[in-house]
Coordinates of N, CA and C in Angstrom, one line a residue:
X1011 N 170.2 98.3 118.7 CA 170.9 97.5 119.7 C 171.2 98.4 121.0
X1012 N 170.9 97.8 122.1 CA 171.2 98.5 123.4 C 172.4 97.8 124.0
X1013 N 173.4 98.7 124.4 CA 174.7 98.3 125.0 C 174.7 98.7 126.4
X1014 N 174.9 97.8 127.3 CA 175.0 98.1 128.7 C 176.4 97.7 129.2
X1015 N 177.2 98.6 129.8 CA 178.5 98.4 130.3 C 178.6 98.3 131.8
X1016 N 179.0 97.1 132.3 CA 179.2 97.0 133.8 C 180.7 97.4 134.1
X1017 N 180.8 98.4 135.1 CA 182.2 98.8 135.5 C 182.2 98.4 137.0
X1018 N 182.9 97.3 137.2 CA 183.0 96.8 138.5 C 184.3 97.0 139.2
X1019 N 184.4 97.5 140.4 CA 185.7 97.9 141.1 C 186.5 96.7 141.5
X1020 N 186.0 95.4 141.5 CA 186.7 94.3 141.9 C 186.4 93.1 140.9
X1021 N 187.5 92.4 140.6 CA 187.4 91.2 139.6 C 186.4 90.2 140.2
X1022 N 186.3 90.0 141.4 CA 185.4 89.0 142.0 C 183.9 89.2 141.7
X1023 N 183.6 90.5 141.3 CA 182.2 90.8 141.0 C 181.8 90.4 139.6
X1024 N 182.8 90.1 138.7 CA 182.4 89.8 137.3 C 181.5 88.6 137.2
X1025 N 181.8 87.5 137.9 CA 180.9 86.3 137.9 C 179.6 86.6 138.4
X1026 N 179.5 87.5 139.4 CA 178.2 87.9 140.0 C 177.3 88.5 138.9
X1027 N 177.9 89.4 138.1 CA 177.2 90.0 137.0 C 176.7 89.0 136.0
X1028 N 177.6 88.1 135.6 CA 177.2 87.0 134.6 C 176.0 86.3 135.2
X1029 N 176.0 85.9 136.5 CA 175.0 85.1 137.1 C 173.7 85.8 137.1
X1030 N 173.8 87.1 137.5 CA 172.5 88.0 137.6 C 171.9 88.1 136.3
X1031 N 172.8 88.4 135.3 CA 172.3 88.6 133.9 C 171.6 87.2 133.4
X1032 N 172.2 86.1 133.6 CA 171.6 84.9 133.2 C 170.3 84.7 133.9
X1033 N 170.1 85.0 135.2 CA 168.9 84.9 135.9 C 167.9 85.8 135.3
X1034 N 168.3 87.1 135.0 CA 167.4 88.1 134.4 C 166.8 87.5 133.1
X1035 N 167.6 87.0 132.3 CA 167.2 86.4 131.0 C 166.2 85.3 131.2
X1036 N 166.5 84.4 132.2 CA 165.7 83.3 132.5 C 164.2 83.7 132.9
X1037 N 164.2 84.7 133.7 CA 162.9 85.2 134.2 C 162.1 86.0 133.2
X1038 N 162.8 87.0 132.6 CA 162.1 87.9 131.7 C 162.3 87.6 130.2
X1039 N 163.1 86.6 129.9 CA 163.4 86.3 128.5 C 164.6 87.0 127.9
X1040 N 165.3 86.4 127.1 CA 166.5 86.9 126.5 C 166.2 87.8 125.3
X1041 N 166.8 89.0 125.3 CA 166.6 89.9 124.2 C 167.8 89.9 123.3
X1042 N 167.7 89.6 122.0 CA 168.9 89.7 121.1 C 169.3 91.1 120.8
X1043 N 168.4 92.1 121.2 CA 168.8 93.5 121.0 C 169.5 94.1 122.1
X1044 N 169.8 93.3 123.2 CA 170.5 93.9 124.4 C 171.8 93.1 124.6
X1045 N 172.9 93.8 124.7 CA 174.2 93.2 125.0 C 174.9 93.9 126.2
X1046 N 175.8 93.2 126.8 CA 176.5 93.7 127.9 C 178.0 93.4 128.0
X1047 N 178.8 94.1 128.6 CA 180.2 93.9 128.8 C 180.5 94.1 130.2
X1048 N 181.5 93.5 130.8 CA 182.0 93.7 132.1 C 183.4 94.2 132.1
X1049 N 183.7 95.3 132.8 CA 185.1 95.8 132.9 C 185.4 96.2 134.3
X1050 N 186.7 96.0 134.6 CA 187.1 96.3 136.0 C 187.9 97.7 136.0
X1051 N 187.9 98.4 134.9 CA 188.5 99.8 134.9 C 187.7 100.7 135.6
X1052 N 188.2 101.6 136.6 CA 187.3 102.4 137.3 C 187.6 103.9 137.2
X1053 N 188.7 104.3 136.4 CA 188.9 105.7 136.2 C 187.9 106.3 135.2
X1054 N 187.2 107.4 135.6 CA 186.1 107.9 134.7 C 186.5 108.2 133.3
X1055 N 187.7 108.8 133.1 CA 188.2 109.1 131.8 C 188.4 107.8 131.0
X1056 N 189.0 106.8 131.6 CA 189.2 105.5 130.9 C 187.9 104.8 130.6
X1057 N 187.0 104.9 131.5 CA 185.6 104.3 131.3 C 184.9 104.9 130.1
X1058 N 185.0 106.2 130.1 CA 184.3 106.8 128.9 C 185.0 106.5 127.6
X1059 N 186.4 106.4 127.6 CA 187.1 106.1 126.4 C 186.8 104.7 125.9
X1060 N 186.6 103.7 126.9 CA 186.4 102.3 126.6 C 185.0 102.1 126.1
X1061 N 184.0 102.8 126.8 CA 182.6 102.5 126.6 C 181.8 103.8 126.1
X1062 N 182.4 104.5 125.1 CA 181.8 105.7 124.6 C 180.5 105.4 123.9
X1063 N 180.4 104.1 123.4 CA 179.2 103.7 122.6 C 178.1 103.0 123.5
X1064 N 178.4 103.0 124.8 CA 177.3 102.3 125.7 C 176.1 103.2 125.9
X1065 N 175.0 102.6 126.0 CA 173.8 103.4 126.3 C 173.6 103.7 127.7
X1066 N 174.1 102.8 128.6 CA 174.1 103.0 130.0 C 175.3 102.3 130.6
X1067 N 175.8 102.9 131.8 CA 176.9 102.2 132.5 C 176.3 101.8 133.9
X1068 N 176.7 100.6 134.3 CA 176.2 100.1 135.6 C 177.5 100.0 136.5
X1069 N 177.4 100.5 137.7 CA 178.6 100.5 138.6 C 178.0 100.5 140.0
X1070 N 178.9 100.5 141.0 CA 178.5 100.5 142.4 C 179.4 101.4 143.3
X1071 N 178.9 101.8 144.5 CA 179.7 102.5 145.4 C 180.5 103.7 144.9
X1072 N 181.7 103.9 145.3 CA 182.5 105.0 145.0 C 182.7 105.2 143.6
X1073 N 182.8 104.0 142.8 CA 183.0 104.1 141.4 C 181.8 104.7 140.7
X1074 N 180.6 104.3 141.1 CA 179.4 105.0 140.5 C 179.3 106.4 140.9
X1075 N 179.7 106.7 142.1 CA 179.6 108.2 142.5 C 180.7 109.0 141.7
X1076 N 181.8 108.5 141.5 CA 182.8 109.2 140.8 C 182.4 109.4 139.3
X1077 N 181.8 108.4 138.7 CA 181.3 108.5 137.4 C 180.3 109.6 137.2
X1078 N 179.3 109.6 138.2 CA 178.3 110.6 138.2 C 178.9 112.0 138.4
X1079 N 179.8 112.1 139.3 CA 180.4 113.5 139.6 C 181.2 113.9 138.3
X1080 N 181.7 113.0 137.5 CA 182.4 113.5 136.3 C 181.6 114.0 135.2
X1081 N 180.1 113.9 135.5 CA 179.3 114.5 134.5 C 179.4 113.9 133.1
X1082 N 179.7 112.6 133.0 CA 179.7 112.0 131.7 C 178.4 112.0 131.0
X1083 N 178.4 111.9 129.7 CA 177.1 112.0 129.0 C 176.2 110.7 129.0
X1084 N 176.9 109.7 129.4 CA 176.2 108.3 129.5 C 175.5 108.1 130.8
X1085 N 174.2 107.7 130.8 CA 173.5 107.5 132.1 C 174.3 106.4 132.9
X1086 N 174.3 106.7 134.2 CA 175.0 105.7 135.2 C 173.9 105.2 136.1
X1087 N 173.8 103.9 136.1 CA 172.9 103.2 137.1 C 173.7 102.6 138.2
X1088 N 173.3 102.8 139.4 CA 174.1 102.4 140.5 C 173.5 101.1 141.1
X1089 N 174.4 100.1 141.3 CA 174.0 98.8 142.0 C 173.9 99.1 143.5
X1090 N 172.7 98.9 144.1 CA 172.6 99.2 145.5 C 173.3 98.3 146.4
X1091 N 174.0 98.9 147.4 CA 174.7 98.0 148.4 C 173.8 98.1 149.6
X1092 N 173.1 97.0 149.8 CA 172.1 97.0 150.9 C 172.7 96.5 152.2
X1093 N 171.9 96.7 153.3 CA 172.3 96.1 154.6 C 172.5 94.6 154.5
X1094 N 171.7 93.9 153.7 CA 171.9 92.5 153.5 C 173.2 92.1 152.9
X1095 N 173.7 92.9 152.0 CA 175.0 92.8 151.3 C 176.1 92.9 152.3
X1096 N 175.9 94.0 153.1 CA 177.0 94.2 154.2 C 176.9 93.1 155.3
X1097 N 175.7 92.7 155.7 CA 175.6 91.6 156.6 C 176.3 90.4 156.2
X1098 N 176.1 90.0 154.9 CA 176.7 88.8 154.3 C 178.3 89.0 154.3
X1099 N 178.7 90.2 153.9 CA 180.2 90.5 153.9 C 180.8 90.4 155.2
X1100 N 180.1 90.9 156.3 CA 180.7 90.8 157.6 C 180.7 89.4 158.1
X1101 N 179.7 88.6 157.8 CA 179.7 87.2 158.2 C 180.8 86.5 157.6
X1102 N 181.0 86.7 156.2 CA 182.1 86.1 155.5 C 183.5 86.5 156.1
X1103 N 183.6 87.7 156.5 CA 184.9 88.2 157.0 C 185.2 87.7 158.4
X1104 N 184.2 87.6 159.3 CA 184.5 87.1 160.6 C 184.7 85.6 160.6
X1105 N 184.1 84.9 159.6 CA 184.4 83.5 159.5 C 185.8 83.2 159.2
X1106 N 186.4 84.1 158.5 CA 187.9 84.0 158.1 C 188.8 84.5 159.3
X1107 N 188.4 85.7 159.9 CA 189.3 86.3 160.8 C 188.9 86.2 162.3
X1108 N 187.6 85.8 162.5 CA 187.1 85.7 163.8 C 186.3 86.9 164.2
X1109 N 185.6 86.8 165.3 CA 184.7 87.9 165.8 C 185.6 89.1 166.4
X1110 N 185.3 90.2 165.9 CA 186.1 91.4 166.4 C 185.4 92.6 165.9
X1111 N 185.7 93.8 166.5 CA 185.1 95.1 166.2 C 185.3 95.3 164.6
X1112 N 184.3 95.8 164.0 CA 184.3 96.0 162.5 C 184.2 97.4 162.2
X1113 N 185.1 98.0 161.4 CA 185.0 99.4 160.8 C 184.7 99.2 159.3
X1114 N 183.6 99.8 158.9 CA 183.2 99.8 157.5 C 183.6 101.1 156.8
X1115 N 184.4 101.0 155.9 CA 185.0 102.2 155.3 C 184.6 102.4 153.8
X1116 N 184.2 103.6 153.4 CA 183.9 103.8 152.0 C 183.1 105.0 151.9
X1117 N 182.7 105.3 150.6 CA 181.8 106.5 150.3 C 180.5 106.3 150.9
X1118 N 179.8 107.3 151.2 CA 178.5 107.2 151.9 C 177.5 106.3 151.2
X1119 N 177.4 106.3 149.8 CA 176.5 105.4 149.1 C 177.0 104.0 149.1
X1120 N 178.2 103.7 149.5 CA 178.7 102.3 149.7 C 178.3 101.8 151.0
X1121 N 178.4 102.5 152.1 CA 178.3 102.0 153.4 C 177.1 102.4 154.2
X1122 N 176.1 103.0 153.4 CA 174.9 103.4 154.1 C 174.1 102.3 154.8
X1123 N 174.2 101.1 154.2 CA 173.5 100.0 154.9 C 174.1 99.6 156.2
X1124 N 175.3 100.0 156.5 CA 176.0 99.8 157.8 C 175.2 100.4 159.0
X1125 N 174.6 101.6 158.8 CA 173.9 102.3 159.8 C 172.7 101.5 160.4
X1126 N 172.2 100.5 159.6 CA 171.1 99.6 160.1 C 171.6 98.4 160.8
X1127 N 172.8 98.2 161.0 CA 173.4 96.9 161.5 C 174.1 97.1 162.9
X1128 N 174.1 98.3 163.4 CA 175.0 98.5 164.6 C 174.5 97.7 165.8
X1129 N 173.4 97.2 165.8 CA 172.9 96.4 167.0 C 172.6 94.9 166.6
X1130 N 173.0 94.6 165.4 CA 172.6 93.2 164.9 C 173.7 92.3 165.3
X1131 N 174.9 92.6 165.6 CA 175.9 91.8 165.9 C 176.4 91.9 167.4
X1132 N 177.0 90.9 168.0 CA 177.4 91.0 169.4 C 178.7 91.7 169.5
X1133 N 179.3 92.4 168.5 CA 180.5 93.1 168.5 C 180.2 94.5 167.8
X1134 N 181.0 95.4 167.9 CA 180.9 96.7 167.4 C 180.9 96.7 165.9
X1135 N 180.0 97.4 165.2 CA 180.0 97.6 163.8 C 179.8 99.1 163.6
X1136 N 180.7 99.8 163.0 CA 180.6 101.2 162.9 C 181.1 101.6 161.5
X1137 N 180.4 102.7 160.9 CA 180.7 103.1 159.6 C 181.6 104.4 159.6
X1138 N 182.6 104.4 158.7 CA 183.5 105.5 158.5 C 183.5 106.0 157.1
X1139 N 182.6 107.0 156.8 CA 182.5 107.5 155.4 C 183.7 108.3 155.0
X1140 N 184.0 108.2 153.7 CA 185.1 108.9 153.1 C 184.5 110.0 152.1
X1141 N 185.2 110.9 151.6 CA 184.7 111.9 150.8 C 185.0 111.6 149.3
X1142 N 185.8 110.6 149.0 CA 186.1 110.1 147.6 C 186.7 108.8 147.6
X1143 N 187.0 108.2 146.4 CA 187.6 107.0 146.3 C 189.1 107.1 146.1
X1144 N 189.6 108.3 146.3 CA 191.0 108.5 146.2 C 191.7 107.6 147.3
X1145 N 192.8 107.0 147.0 CA 193.4 106.0 147.9 C 193.8 106.7 149.2
X1146 N 194.1 108.0 149.1 CA 194.5 108.7 150.4 C 193.4 108.9 151.3
X1147 N 192.2 109.2 150.7 CA 191.0 109.4 151.5 C 190.6 108.0 152.1
X1148 N 190.8 107.0 151.3 CA 190.3 105.6 151.8 C 191.2 105.2 153.0
X1149 N 192.5 105.5 152.8 CA 193.5 105.1 153.9 C 193.2 106.0 155.2
X1150 N 192.8 107.2 155.0 CA 192.4 108.1 156.1 C 191.2 107.5 156.8
X1151 N 190.2 107.0 156.1 CA 189.0 106.5 156.7 C 189.4 105.2 157.4
X1152 N 190.3 104.3 156.9 CA 190.7 103.1 157.5 C 191.5 103.4 158.8
X1153 N 192.3 104.4 158.7 CA 193.1 104.8 160.0 C 192.2 105.4 161.0
X1154 N 191.1 106.1 160.6 CA 190.2 106.6 161.6 C 189.5 105.4 162.3
X1155 N 189.2 104.4 161.5 CA 188.5 103.2 162.1 C 189.4 102.4 163.1
X1156 N 190.6 102.3 162.7 CA 191.6 101.6 163.5 C 191.9 102.3 164.8
X1157 N 192.0 103.6 164.7 CA 192.2 104.5 165.9 C 191.0 104.5 166.8
X1158 N 189.8 104.2 166.3 CA 188.6 104.2 167.1 C 188.4 102.8 167.7
X1159 N 189.3 101.8 167.4 CA 189.1 100.5 168.0 C 188.7 99.4 167.0
X1160 N 188.6 99.7 165.7 CA 188.2 98.7 164.7 C 189.4 97.7 164.6
X1161 N 189.1 96.4 164.6 CA 190.1 95.4 164.4 C 190.0 94.7 163.1
X1162 N 188.8 94.9 162.4 CA 188.6 94.2 161.1 C 188.0 95.3 160.2
X1163 N 188.5 95.6 159.0 CA 188.1 96.6 158.1 C 187.3 95.9 157.0
X1164 N 186.1 96.4 156.8 CA 185.3 96.0 155.7 C 185.2 97.2 154.7
X1165 N 185.6 96.9 153.4 CA 185.7 98.1 152.5 C 185.8 97.5 151.1
X1166 N 186.1 98.4 150.2 CA 186.2 98.1 148.7 C 187.6 97.5 148.4
X1167 N 187.8 97.2 147.2 CA 189.0 96.5 146.7 C 190.3 97.1 147.1
X1168 N 190.4 98.5 146.8 CA 191.7 99.2 147.1 C 192.0 99.3 148.5
X1169 N 191.0 99.5 149.4 CA 191.3 99.6 150.8 C 191.7 98.2 151.4
X1170 N 191.0 97.2 150.9 CA 191.3 95.8 151.4 C 192.7 95.4 151.0
X1171 N 193.1 95.8 149.7 CA 194.4 95.5 149.3 C 195.5 96.2 150.2
X1172 N 195.2 97.4 150.5 CA 196.1 98.2 151.4 C 196.2 97.5 152.8
X1173 N 195.1 97.1 153.3 CA 195.1 96.5 154.6 C 195.9 95.2 154.6
X1174 N 195.7 94.4 153.5 CA 196.4 93.2 153.4 C 197.9 93.4 153.4
X1175 N 198.3 94.4 152.7 CA 199.8 94.7 152.6 C 200.3 95.2 154.0
X1176 N 199.5 95.6 154.8 CA 200.0 96.1 156.1 C 199.5 95.3 157.3
X1177 N 199.1 94.1 157.0 CA 198.8 93.1 158.1 C 197.5 93.4 158.8
X1178 N 196.6 94.2 158.2 CA 195.3 94.5 158.9 C 194.2 93.6 158.4
X1179 N 193.5 92.9 159.3 CA 192.4 92.0 158.8 C 191.4 92.8 158.0
X1180 N 191.0 92.3 156.9 CA 190.0 93.1 156.0 C 189.1 92.1 155.2
X1181 N 187.9 92.6 154.9 CA 187.0 91.9 154.1 C 186.4 92.8 153.1
X1182 N 186.1 92.2 151.9 CA 185.5 93.0 150.8 C 184.0 93.2 151.0
X1183 N 183.5 94.4 150.7 CA 182.0 94.6 150.7 C 181.6 94.0 149.3
X1184 N 180.8 92.9 149.4 CA 180.3 92.2 148.2 C 178.9 92.6 147.8
X1185 N 178.6 92.5 146.5 CA 177.3 92.8 146.0 C 176.6 91.4 145.7
X1186 N 175.4 91.2 146.1 CA 174.7 90.0 145.9 C 174.1 89.9 144.4
X1187 N 173.8 88.7 144.0 CA 173.1 88.6 142.7 C 171.8 89.4 142.7
X1188 N 171.1 89.4 143.8 CA 169.9 90.1 143.8 C 170.1 91.6 143.6
X1189 N 171.1 92.2 144.2 CA 171.4 93.6 144.0 C 171.8 94.0 142.5
X1190 N 172.6 93.1 141.9 CA 172.9 93.3 140.5 C 171.7 93.1 139.6
X1191 N 170.9 92.1 140.0 CA 169.6 91.9 139.3 C 168.8 93.1 139.2
X1192 N 168.6 93.8 140.3 CA 167.8 95.0 140.4 C 168.4 96.1 139.5
X1193 N 169.7 96.2 139.5 CA 170.4 97.2 138.7 C 170.3 96.9 137.2
X1194 N 170.2 95.6 136.8 CA 170.0 95.3 135.4 C 168.6 95.7 135.0
X1195 N 167.6 95.5 135.8 CA 166.3 95.9 135.5 C 166.3 97.4 135.2
X1196 N 166.9 98.2 136.1 CA 166.9 99.6 136.0 C 167.8 100.1 134.8
X1197 N 168.8 99.4 134.5 CA 169.7 99.7 133.4 C 169.0 99.5 132.0
X1198 N 168.2 98.4 131.9 CA 167.5 98.2 130.7 C 166.4 99.3 130.5
X1199 N 165.8 99.6 131.6 CA 164.7 100.7 131.5 C 165.4 102.0 131.1
X1200 N 166.4 102.3 131.7 CA 167.2 103.6 131.4 C 167.7 103.6 130.0
X1201 N 168.2 102.4 129.5 CA 168.7 102.3 128.2 C 167.6 102.5 127.1
X1202 N 166.4 102.0 127.4 CA 165.3 102.1 126.5 C 164.8 103.6 126.4
X1203 N 164.8 104.3 127.6 CA 164.4 105.7 127.6 C 165.5 106.5 126.8
X1204 N 166.7 106.2 127.0 CA 167.8 107.0 126.3 C 167.7 106.7 124.9
X1205 N 167.3 105.5 124.4 CA 167.2 105.2 123.0 C 166.1 106.0 122.4
X1206 N 164.9 106.0 123.1 CA 163.8 106.8 122.6 C 164.1 108.3 122.5
X1207 N 164.8 108.8 123.5 CA 165.2 110.2 123.5 C 166.1 110.6 122.4
X1208 N 167.0 109.6 122.1 CA 168.0 109.8 121.0 C 167.3 109.8 119.7
X1209 N 166.3 108.9 119.5 CA 165.6 108.9 118.3 C 164.7 110.2 118.1
X1210 N 164.1 110.6 119.2 CA 163.4 111.9 119.1 C 164.3 113.0 118.8
X1211 N 165.5 113.0 119.3 CA 166.5 114.1 119.1 C 166.9 114.1 117.6
X1212 N 167.1 112.9 117.0 CA 167.5 112.8 115.6 C 166.4 113.3 114.7
X1213 N 165.1 113.0 115.1 CA 164.0 113.4 114.3 C 163.8 115.0 114.4
X1214 N 164.0 115.5 115.6 CA 164.0 117.0 115.8 C 165.0 117.6 115.0
X1215 N 166.3 117.0 115.0 CA 167.3 117.6 114.3 C 167.1 117.6 112.8
X1216 N 166.5 116.5 112.3 CA 166.1 116.5 110.9 C 165.2 117.6 110.5
X1217 N 164.2 117.8 111.3 CA 163.2 118.8 111.0 C 163.8 120.2 111.0
X1218 N 164.7 120.4 112.0 CA 165.4 121.7 112.1 C 166.3 122.0 110.8
X1219 N 167.0 120.9 110.4 CA 167.9 121.1 109.3 C 167.1 121.3 108.0
X1220 N 165.9 120.9 107.9 CA 165.2 121.0 106.7 C 164.3 122.3 106.6
X1221 N 164.3 123.0 107.8 CA 163.5 124.2 107.8 C 164.2 125.3 106.9
X1222 N 163.2 126.1 106.3 CA 163.7 127.2 105.4 C 164.2 128.4 106.3
X1223 N 163.7 128.5 107.5 CA 164.1 129.6 108.4 C 165.4 129.3 109.1
X1224 N 166.2 130.3 109.4 CA 167.3 130.1 110.2 C 166.9 130.0 111.6
X1225 N 167.4 128.9 112.3 CA 167.1 128.6 113.7 C 168.3 128.5 114.6
X1226 N 168.4 129.3 115.6 CA 169.4 129.2 116.6 C 168.8 129.1 118.0
X1227 N 169.3 128.1 118.7 CA 168.8 128.0 120.1 C 170.1 128.0 121.1
X1228 N 169.8 128.7 122.3 CA 170.9 128.8 123.2 C 170.4 128.2 124.6
X1229 N 171.3 127.8 125.4 CA 170.9 127.2 126.7 C 171.0 128.3 127.8
X1230 N 170.8 128.0 129.0 CA 170.7 129.0 130.1 C 172.1 129.7 130.3
X1231 N 173.2 129.0 129.8 CA 174.5 129.7 129.9 C 174.9 130.4 128.6
X1232 N 173.8 130.6 127.7 CA 174.1 131.3 126.4 C 175.0 130.5 125.6
X1233 N 175.1 129.2 125.6 CA 175.9 128.4 124.8 C 174.9 127.9 123.7
X1234 N 175.4 128.1 122.4 CA 174.6 127.7 121.3 C 174.5 126.2 121.2
X1235 N 173.3 125.7 121.2 CA 173.0 124.2 121.2 C 172.4 123.7 119.9
X1236 N 171.7 124.6 119.2 CA 171.1 124.3 117.9 C 171.5 125.6 116.9
X1237 N 172.0 125.2 115.7 CA 172.4 126.2 114.7 C 172.2 125.5 113.4
X1238 N 171.1 125.7 112.7 CA 170.9 125.0 111.5 C 171.6 125.6 110.2
X1239 N 171.5 124.8 109.1 CA 172.1 125.3 107.9 C 171.7 126.6 107.4
X1240 N 170.3 126.8 107.5 CA 169.8 128.1 107.0 C 170.3 129.3 107.9
X1241 N 170.5 129.1 109.1 CA 171.1 130.1 109.9 C 172.5 130.5 109.5
X1242 N 173.2 129.3 109.2 CA 174.6 129.5 108.8 C 174.7 130.3 107.4
X1243 N 173.7 130.1 106.6 CA 173.7 130.7 105.2 C 173.4 132.2 105.5
X1244 N 172.4 132.5 106.3 CA 172.0 133.9 106.6 C 173.1 134.7 107.2
X1245 N 173.9 134.1 108.2 CA 174.9 134.8 108.9 C 176.3 134.6 108.4
X1246 N 176.4 133.8 107.3 CA 177.7 133.5 106.7 C 178.6 132.9 107.8
X1247 N 178.1 131.9 108.5 CA 178.9 131.2 109.5 C 178.6 129.7 109.3
X1248 N 179.7 128.9 109.6 CA 179.5 127.5 109.5 C 178.8 127.0 110.7
X1249 N 177.8 126.1 110.6 CA 177.1 125.6 111.8 C 178.1 124.9 112.8

């Protein structure tokens, strides 16, 4: 059984995941051996605690970056945020708030598509990268955008929530069904690879454990990674 966990930073993305998964099943066929869950928890420690048995985690933007930076043992697949996603998000935001200078705030992997859009609109569109998804860093990015003349902020859930509380027009950077669809394809591939590697590791471990010789292996940091029963008997140490 392959388990894929989607960790989405905004509740509005949950339905997008369901729609993309349904389309993926329709095109490539539904596999009874693959299941998925969708969660809006974004703190790395909590994600690992909730999804410790997942074969792969799928997320986007700053959440994906923070999970990768946390060096969790579960593979993380990132949902790409394309220039098309940002274009759609800008159009949706200006439809609500009117045409005005746009400041796009977020981690570099969230807003990279913005750099291709600066001449696509009749108003200013400028990116303001942040160093993390810490709320203080996000607020700093938003304040830089406003100080630079941005009248409408395009960002993630937390920044938009802060802007709404302080009367600043804001719009959410959304992910399209197509972007999530691409991530599902990559997640299934990564999960299959991880499963094969896990099976090979178990086979290797079985061979090591049944060897008559004592076997010890260390990594580049001289940390013991393999220590079989025979080695424990020879050295009078518990593996």
